[in-house]
Amino acid sequence: MKFSKVFLSSSFAVLAFLSVLTYSAHAKFYGMDELVDRSIKVSQDLKLMDEDIERAQEELKVAKTAYWPKLSLQGNLGVDLFSLGSFELDRNAGSNLILDWNFFQNGWVTYRIEQAKAQVEISRLHRQSRELELAYQMKVLICEALQKEAELNLQLEEFQLIEKTREKAQVELRQERLRRADFLKTQVQFFDHKNLLEKLKREYQKLLQKLKERSDLSDMEGIDNPLGEEEQNPLSKEVLIDKALLHRVEIREAEIQWDLSRKAVKVAKLGRWPRLDLFAGNAFALDDLEREGDSFQFRTGVIARYPLYDGGEIKLQISLAEMAERKAQFQWKEAKRRVSEEVEEAYDEWMNAKVNLESGMQEKNFIQEEVGKAEAEFKKDRLSPYEWEEAQLNLKRSELRLLALRLEVWKAKARLAKGVGVGSH
C-alpha cells in the first residue's frame, strides 16, 4: 500500500509536468527570420549606433563649412594713458567688422573633411558589424533552443517507457514475482529520469526566455522549425573568401584608415608651402557714425605665412605621417589575412558538419529498416510490446541525433555567413 501511494503521487506529478509542456491552442510560434529581424529592430545597441552615425554626419556638415569665409564683429574700448583727463567714450570706443577666409591652408581643410567623411563611413560599418553579430547570436540561440526542445521531447518519451516498466514492476511486486530490491532499482531510475526532465525543462525555459528578451516578444511560446533543404550547389571556398575580402567590415575600415594615412602624408609634405589668408575689415569709432566720408570703406589684404624656420617640426610631422601610413598598411594586410583564415575555418567546419549530417541520415535509414523488421515481428507476436516500444524509441533517438546534426550544419552556416560579412541574415 505504501508503494501504491508513492506510485500514484509521482504519476500525478508526471501528468502535471507534461501539462506544463503542452502548448495552448492560441500559442504563438515565430520562425528564425522573424526572430532575427525582431531582435535587430529592438536592439538598443543599434539605436545608439544610429545616433553615432547622425552625430558623425553633423560633424561632417560642420567640417565642410571650413571652406567658407568667417565674418565676425569685434568691439573695443581704448584709453590713451597720456590723456586720461580728457577721456571721451564716443572717441575711444569702436568696433571692427572682420572677414577672414583661409582659402589656401596646404590641404588641411580638405583633409579634415575627408576625416569626417571617413568617420561617417566607419560608424556605418560598425553598425553593420554589430547587426551581423546580433543575427549570428540569435541564430545560434534559436538552434540551441530547438535542440534542447527536441532532447526534452525525447526524454519525455523515454520517461513514459520507464514509467510503464515501473508499472509492470509494481504488478510483479504485488504478485511476489519480483524482489523488493529490483523494484527499488526501477524507482531510482524513475526519479532520476524525472529529475533529468526537470533539469532539461529549466534549461529550455531559460533559452526561451533569452529569445523573448532579445526579440521583445513576451507572448512567444515556441519556435517554428526553420530548417530547410541545403543548397545543392554552394559557393566554393575561394569565392566566399573573395566576397569576404570585399565586404568584411574590418578590411573596409582598415582600408579607409590606410587611405586617410596616405592623404595625411601629402598634407604633411605641403607644410613647406606658404599658407594664404584673405583678410578684410573696417574699423570705426562711435563718432564716425556722425561723419561722412570713407568711414565704412573696407580695407582688404592677403596674408602669406611661409615657414622659413620651424625647428624641424614639419620634418617630424612628415616622418610621423609616413610611419602611420606604414602601420595602417600593415593593419590592412593583417585584417585580410585574419578574415581569410576565419572564412576558411568556417567553411571547413560547415563541410564537416554536412558530412556528419550525411552519416546521420544513413544511420537513421538503417534504424528505420530495423524498426520495420521489428514491427513485422511484433505483429507475429514474436516481439513483446516493451521490445517494440524500445525499437520505436531507438528510431526517435536517431531522429534526435539527426536534428542535432542538422542544427550543427545551420550553426556552421550562420558562422560562415557572418565571416563573409554579406547581409544581416
PDB file of N, CA and C in Angstrom, residues 7 14 22 32 50-51 69 86 100 103 107 127 183 188 210 214 234 252 257 264 289 316-317 330-331 350 364 384 394:
ATOM      1  N   PHE A   7       3.616   5.593  -5.937  1.00  0.00           N
ATOM      2  CA  PHE A   7       3.428   5.481  -7.380  1.00  0.00           C
ATOM      3  C   PHE A   7       2.382   6.470  -7.882  1.00  0.00           C
ATOM      4  N   VAL A  14       4.023  13.575 -12.795  1.00  0.00           N
ATOM      5  CA  VAL A  14       4.405  13.463 -14.201  1.00  0.00           C
ATOM      6  C   VAL A  14       3.343  14.085 -15.095  1.00  0.00           C
ATOM      7  N   THR A  22       2.548  21.244 -22.611  1.00  0.00           N
ATOM      8  CA  THR A  22       1.532  21.222 -23.663  1.00  0.00           C
ATOM      9  C   THR A  22       1.182  22.652 -24.056  1.00  0.00           C
ATOM     10  N   MET A  32      12.706  31.579 -37.531  1.00  0.00           N
ATOM     11  CA  MET A  32      14.046  32.112 -37.328  1.00  0.00           C
ATOM     12  C   MET A  32      14.195  33.511 -37.927  1.00  0.00           C
ATOM     13  N   ASP A  50      23.037  54.225 -34.365  1.00  0.00           N
ATOM     14  CA  ASP A  50      22.368  55.148 -35.284  1.00  0.00           C
ATOM     15  C   ASP A  50      22.599  56.593 -34.849  1.00  0.00           C
ATOM     16  N   GLU A  51      22.590  56.822 -33.542  1.00  0.00           N
ATOM     17  CA  GLU A  51      22.880  58.163 -33.029  1.00  0.00           C
ATOM     18  C   GLU A  51      24.323  58.566 -33.328  1.00  0.00           C
ATOM     19  N   PRO A  69      34.251  81.665 -45.880  1.00  0.00           N
ATOM     20  CA  PRO A  69      34.874  82.700 -45.040  1.00  0.00           C
ATOM     21  C   PRO A  69      34.091  82.911 -43.749  1.00  0.00           C
ATOM     22  N   SER A  86      41.051 113.838 -20.413  1.00  0.00           N
ATOM     23  CA  SER A  86      40.132 114.234 -21.480  1.00  0.00           C
ATOM     24  C   SER A  86      39.473 113.027 -22.153  1.00  0.00           C
ATOM     25  N   ASP A 100      37.371  86.925 -42.587  1.00  0.00           N
ATOM     26  CA  ASP A 100      38.596  86.121 -42.609  1.00  0.00           C
ATOM     27  C   ASP A 100      38.335  84.861 -43.437  1.00  0.00           C
ATOM     28  N   PHE A 103      41.708  80.614 -47.551  1.00  0.00           N
ATOM     29  CA  PHE A 103      41.381  79.955 -48.818  1.00  0.00           C
ATOM     30  C   PHE A 103      42.481  79.020 -49.307  1.00  0.00           C
ATOM     31  N   GLY A 107      46.008  72.055 -47.778  1.00  0.00           N
ATOM     32  CA  GLY A 107      45.279  70.788 -47.773  1.00  0.00           C
ATOM     33  C   GLY A 107      44.675  70.387 -46.444  1.00  0.00           C
ATOM     34  N   ARG A 127      28.072  49.695 -37.271  1.00  0.00           N
ATOM     35  CA  ARG A 127      26.677  49.281 -37.111  1.00  0.00           C
ATOM     36  C   ARG A 127      26.397  48.003 -37.892  1.00  0.00           C
ATOM     37  N   PHE A 183      12.649  -3.846  -7.493  1.00  0.00           N
ATOM     38  CA  PHE A 183      11.633  -2.804  -7.659  1.00  0.00           C
ATOM     39  C   PHE A 183      12.184  -1.432  -7.274  1.00  0.00           C
ATOM     40  N   VAL A 188      14.382   4.129  -8.437  1.00  0.00           N
ATOM     41  CA  VAL A 188      15.516   5.050  -8.545  1.00  0.00           C
ATOM     42  C   VAL A 188      15.652   5.555  -9.980  1.00  0.00           C
ATOM     43  N   LYS A 210      15.560  33.928 -22.983  1.00  0.00           N
ATOM     44  CA  LYS A 210      16.553  34.769 -23.664  1.00  0.00           C
ATOM     45  C   LYS A 210      16.036  35.232 -25.025  1.00  0.00           C
ATOM     46  N   ARG A 214      15.485  39.149 -26.131  1.00  0.00           N
ATOM     47  CA  ARG A 214      16.212  39.739 -27.258  1.00  0.00           C
ATOM     48  C   ARG A 214      15.291  40.156 -28.392  1.00  0.00           C
ATOM     49  N   PRO A 234      26.528  24.893 -53.469  1.00  0.00           N
ATOM     50  CA  PRO A 234      27.019  26.024 -52.680  1.00  0.00           C
ATOM     51  C   PRO A 234      28.261  26.642 -53.317  1.00  0.00           C
ATOM     52  N   ARG A 252      37.376  46.804 -44.687  1.00  0.00           N
ATOM     53  CA  ARG A 252      36.954  48.096 -45.233  1.00  0.00           C
ATOM     54  C   ARG A 252      37.373  49.242 -44.317  1.00  0.00           C
ATOM     55  N   GLN A 257      41.269  53.710 -43.165  1.00  0.00           N
ATOM     56  CA  GLN A 257      42.330  54.295 -42.346  1.00  0.00           C
ATOM     57  C   GLN A 257      43.634  54.407 -43.138  1.00  0.00           C
ATOM     58  N   ALA A 264      47.271  62.013 -45.249  1.00  0.00           N
ATOM     59  CA  ALA A 264      47.947  62.756 -44.182  1.00  0.00           C
ATOM     60  C   ALA A 264      49.411  63.000 -44.534  1.00  0.00           C
ATOM     61  N   LEU A 289      30.031 107.646 -36.803  1.00  0.00           N
ATOM     62  CA  LEU A 289      28.675 107.465 -37.294  1.00  0.00           C
ATOM     63  C   LEU A 289      28.045 108.800 -37.690  1.00  0.00           C
ATOM     64  N   LEU A 316      59.415  66.425 -38.764  1.00  0.00           N
ATOM     65  CA  LEU A 316      58.915  65.438 -37.803  1.00  0.00           C
ATOM     66  C   LEU A 316      57.490  65.014 -38.149  1.00  0.00           C
ATOM     67  N   GLN A 317      56.647  65.981 -38.536  1.00  0.00           N
ATOM     68  CA  GLN A 317      55.272  65.648 -38.910  1.00  0.00           C
ATOM     69  C   GLN A 317      55.233  64.717 -40.121  1.00  0.00           C
ATOM     70  N   PHE A 330      50.014  47.843 -42.846  1.00  0.00           N
ATOM     71  CA  PHE A 330      50.222  46.543 -42.193  1.00  0.00           C
ATOM     72  C   PHE A 330      48.923  46.030 -41.573  1.00  0.00           C
ATOM     73  N   GLN A 331      48.177  46.929 -40.924  1.00  0.00           N
ATOM     74  CA  GLN A 331      46.908  46.523 -40.316  1.00  0.00           C
ATOM     75  C   GLN A 331      45.902  46.076 -41.374  1.00  0.00           C
ATOM     76  N   TRP A 350      31.715  23.964 -41.790  1.00  0.00           N
ATOM     77  CA  TRP A 350      30.425  23.744 -42.457  1.00  0.00           C
ATOM     78  C   TRP A 350      30.436  22.447 -43.260  1.00  0.00           C
ATOM     79  N   LYS A 364      20.082   6.795 -39.602  1.00  0.00           N
ATOM     80  CA  LYS A 364      18.638   6.825 -39.372  1.00  0.00           C
ATOM     81  C   LYS A 364      17.896   5.897 -40.338  1.00  0.00           C
ATOM     82  N   SER A 384       7.813  -8.633 -27.827  1.00  0.00           N
ATOM     83  CA  SER A 384       6.963  -8.128 -26.749  1.00  0.00           C
ATOM     84  C   SER A 384       6.644  -6.656 -26.980  1.00  0.00           C
ATOM     85  N   ASN A 394      14.305   3.846 -30.261  1.00  0.00           N
ATOM     86  CA  ASN A 394      15.611   3.924 -30.921  1.00  0.00           C
ATOM     87  C   ASN A 394      15.530   4.767 -32.191  1.00  0.00           C
TER      88      ASN A 394
END
